[in-house]
Coordinates of N, CA and C in Angstrom, one line a residue:
Q60 N -18.2 3.2 10.3 CA -16.8 2.9 10.0 C -16.0 2.9 9.1
V61 N -15.1 3.6 8.3 CA -14.3 2.3 6.8 C -13.4 0.9 7.5
Q62 N -14.2 0.1 5.9 CA -13.3 -0.8 6.3 C -12.1 -1.4 5.4
L63 N -11.7 -1.0 5.7 CA -10.1 -1.2 3.9 C -9.9 -3.1 4.4
V64 N -9.5 -3.7 3.0 CA -9.2 -5.0 2.7 C -8.3 -4.9 1.9
E65 N -6.9 -5.3 2.0 CA -5.7 -5.7 1.5 C -5.4 -7.2 0.8
S66 N -5.5 -6.9 -0.4 CA -4.8 -8.8 -0.9 C -3.8 -8.1 -1.6
G67 N -3.1 -9.5 -1.9 CA -2.3 -9.7 -3.6 C -1.1 -10.1 -3.2
G68 N -1.2 -9.9 -1.6 CA 0.7 -10.3 -1.1 C 0.7 -11.9 -1.4
G69 N 2.1 -12.2 -0.9 CA 2.3 -13.5 -1.2 C 3.7 -13.8 -0.9
L70 N 4.0 -14.7 -1.7 CA 5.6 -15.4 -1.9 C 6.4 -15.2 -2.8
V71 N 7.4 -14.4 -3.3 CA 8.4 -14.1 -4.6 C 9.3 -14.0 -4.3
Q72 N 10.2 -14.3 -5.9 CA 11.6 -14.5 -5.6 C 12.2 -13.2 -5.5
P73 N 13.8 -12.9 -5.6 CA 14.2 -11.6 -5.5 C 13.5 -11.2 -7.2
G74 N 13.5 -9.9 -7.3 CA 13.4 -9.6 -8.7 C 12.4 -9.5 -9.2
G75 N 11.1 -10.1 -8.7 CA 10.1 -10.2 -9.2 C 8.9 -9.3 -9.1
S76 N 7.5 -9.6 -8.9 CA 6.4 -8.5 -8.7 C 5.1 -8.5 -8.2
L77 N 4.4 -8.1 -7.6 CA 3.5 -8.7 -6.8 C 2.3 -7.0 -7.3
R78 N 1.0 -7.4 -7.0 CA 0.1 -6.1 -7.8 C -0.5 -6.3 -6.5
L79 N -0.5 -5.4 -5.4 CA -1.7 -5.0 -3.6 C -2.3 -4.4 -4.2
S80 N -4.1 -5.1 -3.5 CA -5.1 -4.4 -3.9 C -5.1 -3.6 -2.5
C81 N -6.5 -2.6 -2.4 CA -6.4 -1.7 -1.4 C -8.3 -1.7 -1.6
A82 N -9.3 -2.3 -1.2 CA -10.4 -2.2 -1.1 C -11.2 -1.5 0.0
A83 N -11.6 -0.1 0.0 CA -12.3 0.7 0.9 C -13.9 0.5 1.1
S84 N -14.5 1.1 1.9 CA -15.8 0.9 2.4 C -15.9 2.1 2.5
I85 N -16.1 3.2 1.9 CA -16.3 4.7 1.9 C -17.4 5.3 1.0
N86 N -18.2 6.5 1.6 CA -18.8 6.8 0.1 C -17.1 7.9 -0.3
M87 N -17.6 8.5 -1.8 CA -16.8 9.7 -1.5 C -15.1 9.0 -1.9
F88 N -14.9 7.9 -2.3 CA -13.6 7.6 -2.3 C -12.4 8.6 -2.3
S89 N -13.3 9.1 -3.7 CA -12.1 9.7 -4.5 C -11.6 11.4 -3.7
I90 N -12.1 11.9 -2.9 CA -11.8 13.3 -2.5 C -10.8 12.9 -0.9
Y91 N -10.1 12.0 -0.2 CA -9.6 11.4 0.0 C -7.5 11.0 -0.2
A92 N -6.8 11.7 0.2 CA -5.7 11.6 -0.5 C -5.3 9.7 0.6
M93 N -4.6 9.3 0.1 CA -4.7 7.5 0.2 C -3.3 7.5 0.6
A94 N -2.7 6.2 1.4 CA -1.1 5.8 0.9 C -1.4 4.2 1.2
W95 N -0.1 3.5 0.7 CA 0.2 2.3 1.8 C 1.5 2.8 2.5
Y96 N 1.2 1.8 3.4 CA 2.4 1.5 4.5 C 3.0 0.2 4.4
R97 N 3.7 0.5 5.5 CA 4.3 -1.4 5.3 C 4.9 -1.3 7.0
Q98 N 4.8 -2.8 7.7 CA 5.4 -3.0 8.8 C 6.0 -4.7 8.6
A99 N 7.7 -4.3 8.8 CA 8.8 -5.3 8.3 C 9.0 -5.7 10.0
P100 N 8.6 -6.6 9.7 CA 9.0 -8.3 11.1 C 10.3 -7.4 12.4
G101 N 9.6 -6.9 13.6 CA 10.4 -6.6 14.7 C 10.8 -4.5 14.3
K102 N 9.6 -4.1 13.7 CA 10.3 -2.7 12.3 C 9.0 -2.3 13.3
Q103 N 9.0 -1.2 13.4 CA 7.8 0.2 13.7 C 6.9 0.5 11.5
R104 N 5.7 0.2 12.1 CA 5.4 0.4 10.1 C 5.7 2.1 9.6
E105 N 5.8 1.6 8.5 CA 6.2 2.8 7.8 C 5.6 3.2 6.5
L106 N 5.2 4.6 6.5 CA 4.9 4.9 5.2 C 5.8 4.9 3.9
V107 N 5.0 4.4 2.9 CA 5.6 3.7 1.7 C 5.3 4.7 0.2
A108 N 4.5 5.0 -0.2 CA 3.6 5.9 -1.4 C 2.3 6.5 -0.7
T109 N 2.0 7.6 -1.5 CA 0.7 7.8 -1.2 C 0.0 8.4 -2.5
I110 N -1.0 8.5 -2.1 CA -1.4 9.5 -4.2 C -2.8 10.4 -3.6
G111 N -2.6 11.6 -4.3 CA -3.7 12.1 -4.0 C -4.8 12.5 -4.4
S112 N -5.5 13.3 -4.0 CA -7.1 13.2 -5.0 C -7.2 13.3 -6.4
A113 N -6.3 14.3 -6.4 CA -6.1 14.4 -8.0 C -4.9 13.5 -8.5
G114 N -4.3 12.5 -8.0 CA -3.5 11.6 -8.8 C -2.2 12.1 -8.7
T115 N -1.9 12.7 -7.5 CA 0.0 13.2 -7.3 C 0.4 12.3 -6.1
T116 N 1.3 11.3 -6.4 CA 2.0 10.5 -6.0 C 3.5 10.9 -5.4
T117 N 3.9 10.1 -4.4 CA 5.0 10.4 -3.6 C 5.7 8.6 -3.1
Y118 N 7.2 8.7 -3.0 CA 7.2 6.9 -2.7 C 8.4 7.6 -1.8
V119 N 8.6 6.9 -0.4 CA 10.0 6.6 0.0 C 10.9 6.8 -1.1
D120 N 12.3 6.3 -0.5 CA 12.9 6.5 -1.6 C 13.8 5.2 -1.5
S121 N 13.5 4.3 -0.6 CA 14.2 3.3 -0.6 C 12.8 1.9 -2.0
V122 N 11.7 2.8 -2.7 CA 11.2 2.3 -3.1 C 11.1 3.3 -4.4
K123 N 11.6 4.2 -4.6 CA 11.1 5.0 -5.9 C 12.1 4.1 -7.5
G124 N 11.0 4.3 -8.2 CA 11.4 3.8 -9.5 C 11.0 2.1 -9.4
R125 N 11.3 1.8 -8.1 CA 10.5 0.1 -8.2 C 8.7 0.1 -8.3
F126 N 8.2 1.2 -7.2 CA 6.8 0.9 -7.5 C 6.2 1.5 -7.9
T127 N 4.6 1.7 -8.3 CA 3.6 2.7 -8.7 C 2.5 2.2 -7.4
I128 N 2.4 3.7 -7.2 CA 0.8 3.5 -6.9 C -0.5 4.6 -7.3
S129 N -1.4 4.1 -7.2 CA -2.7 4.0 -8.7 C -3.7 4.1 -7.8
R130 N -4.6 4.3 -8.3 CA -6.0 3.9 -7.5 C -7.4 4.1 -8.7
A131 N -8.3 4.1 -8.5 CA -9.5 3.6 -8.9 C -10.6 3.7 -8.4
N132 N -11.2 5.3 -8.5 CA -12.2 5.4 -7.7 C -13.5 5.3 -7.7
A133 N -13.7 4.7 -9.3 CA -15.1 3.9 -9.4 C -15.3 3.1 -8.2
K134 N -13.7 1.8 -8.5 CA -14.2 1.0 -7.8 C -14.0 1.0 -6.5
N135 N -13.7 2.1 -5.7 CA -12.7 2.8 -4.3 C -11.8 1.7 -4.1
T136 N -10.7 1.6 -5.1 CA -10.0 0.9 -4.5 C -8.4 1.1 -5.1
M137 N -7.4 0.8 -4.4 CA -6.2 1.5 -5.0 C -5.3 0.4 -4.9
Y138 N -3.9 0.7 -5.8 CA -3.2 -0.7 -5.9 C -1.6 -0.1 -5.5
L139 N -0.8 -1.2 -5.1 CA 0.9 -1.2 -5.4 C 1.3 -1.7 -6.0
Q140 N 1.3 -1.5 -7.2 CA 1.9 -2.8 -8.3 C 3.7 -2.3 -7.5
M141 N 4.4 -3.6 -7.3 CA 5.7 -3.2 -7.2 C 6.3 -4.6 -7.5
N142 N 8.1 -3.7 -8.7 CA 8.2 -4.7 -9.6 C 9.7 -4.7 -8.9
S143 N 10.8 -5.5 -9.4 CA 12.5 -5.9 -8.5 C 12.4 -5.3 -7.2
L144 N 11.4 -6.8 -6.8 CA 11.3 -6.8 -5.3 C 13.1 -7.7 -4.6
K145 N 12.6 -7.1 -3.2 CA 14.2 -7.2 -2.5 C 13.5 -7.7 -1.7
P146 N 14.7 -8.5 -0.8 CA 14.3 -9.2 0.4 C 13.7 -8.2 1.8
E147 N 14.2 -6.7 1.3 CA 13.3 -6.0 2.4 C 12.4 -5.4 2.7
D148 N 12.5 -5.8 1.1 CA 10.5 -5.8 1.0 C 9.4 -6.5 1.9
T149 N 10.3 -7.3 2.7 CA 9.7 -8.8 2.8 C 8.7 -8.0 4.4
A150 N 7.6 -7.7 4.5 CA 7.0 -6.8 5.7 C 5.7 -7.4 5.1
V151 N 4.1 -6.8 6.1 CA 3.0 -6.7 6.0 C 2.6 -5.4 5.5
Y152 N 1.9 -5.4 4.2 CA 1.6 -4.1 3.5 C 0.2 -3.2 3.8
Y153 N -0.2 -2.8 4.0 CA -1.6 -1.9 5.0 C -2.0 -0.4 3.7
C154 N -3.3 -0.1 3.9 CA -4.0 0.9 3.4 C -4.3 1.5 4.2
N155 N -4.2 3.2 3.8 CA -4.6 3.7 4.8 C -5.5 5.4 4.1
R156 N -5.6 5.4 4.7 CA -6.5 7.3 4.6 C -4.9 7.8 4.7
F157 N -4.0 8.9 4.1 CA -2.8 9.2 3.8 C -3.1 9.7 5.2
G158 N -2.3 9.6 6.6 CA -1.5 9.6 8.1 C -2.6 9.0 8.6
G159 N -3.1 7.6 8.3 CA -3.6 6.8 9.3 C -4.6 7.2 10.0
S160 N -5.6 7.8 9.5 CA -7.1 7.9 10.9 C -7.9 7.2 10.8
W161 N -8.1 5.9 9.6 CA -9.0 4.9 9.4 C -8.5 4.0 10.5
A162 N -9.3 3.3 10.7 CA -9.0 1.6 11.5 C -8.1 1.3 10.5
W163 N -7.3 0.2 10.3 CA -6.2 -0.3 10.2 C -7.0 -2.0 9.7
G164 N -7.2 -2.5 8.7 CA -6.9 -3.7 8.4 C -6.1 -4.5 8.7
K165 N -6.7 -5.6 8.0 CA -5.5 -6.9 8.3 C -4.2 -7.0 7.8
G166 N -3.9 -6.3 6.8 CA -3.1 -6.0 5.6 C -2.4 -7.3 4.9
T167 N -1.7 -7.4 4.2 CA -0.9 -8.7 3.1 C 0.1 -8.8 3.5
L168 N 0.7 -10.3 3.6 CA 1.8 -10.0 3.9 C 2.6 -10.4 2.2
V169 N 3.7 -10.0 2.2 CA 4.8 -9.5 1.6 C 5.8 -10.6 1.5
T170 N 6.6 -11.1 1.0 CA 7.5 -12.4 1.7 C 8.7 -12.1 -0.1
V171 N 9.6 -11.8 0.2 CA 10.6 -12.2 -1.1 C 11.7 -12.6 0.0
S172 N 11.7 -13.9 -1.3 CA 12.7 -14.6 -0.7 C 13.2 -15.6 -1.9
S173 N 14.3 -16.1 -1.3 CA 14.8 -17.1 -2.9 C 14.9 -18.6 -1.7

């Protein structure tokens, strides 16, 4: 069973930056399209960004130009660089295979507040 471990969250002021990491315990990590999701308090989980096996990326409109998704296949790790953070980015952030077919990890909490 795949294990996903997210890290890097925390409390940051509006306009600040954070870098999230996702470690995946799976062979052949490089062949999978991966994604970051987030769930804000009282809301459904939403897709934030995706990265294909070849490195193609997509973003939800609300984070375009501020977030950058990347991956280091040799380390079985994916990243989300978040800049110019806004209070509405406050959420628990999760990583998963694109489509969310693996077991979810615990996520990492990002709080944007002054």
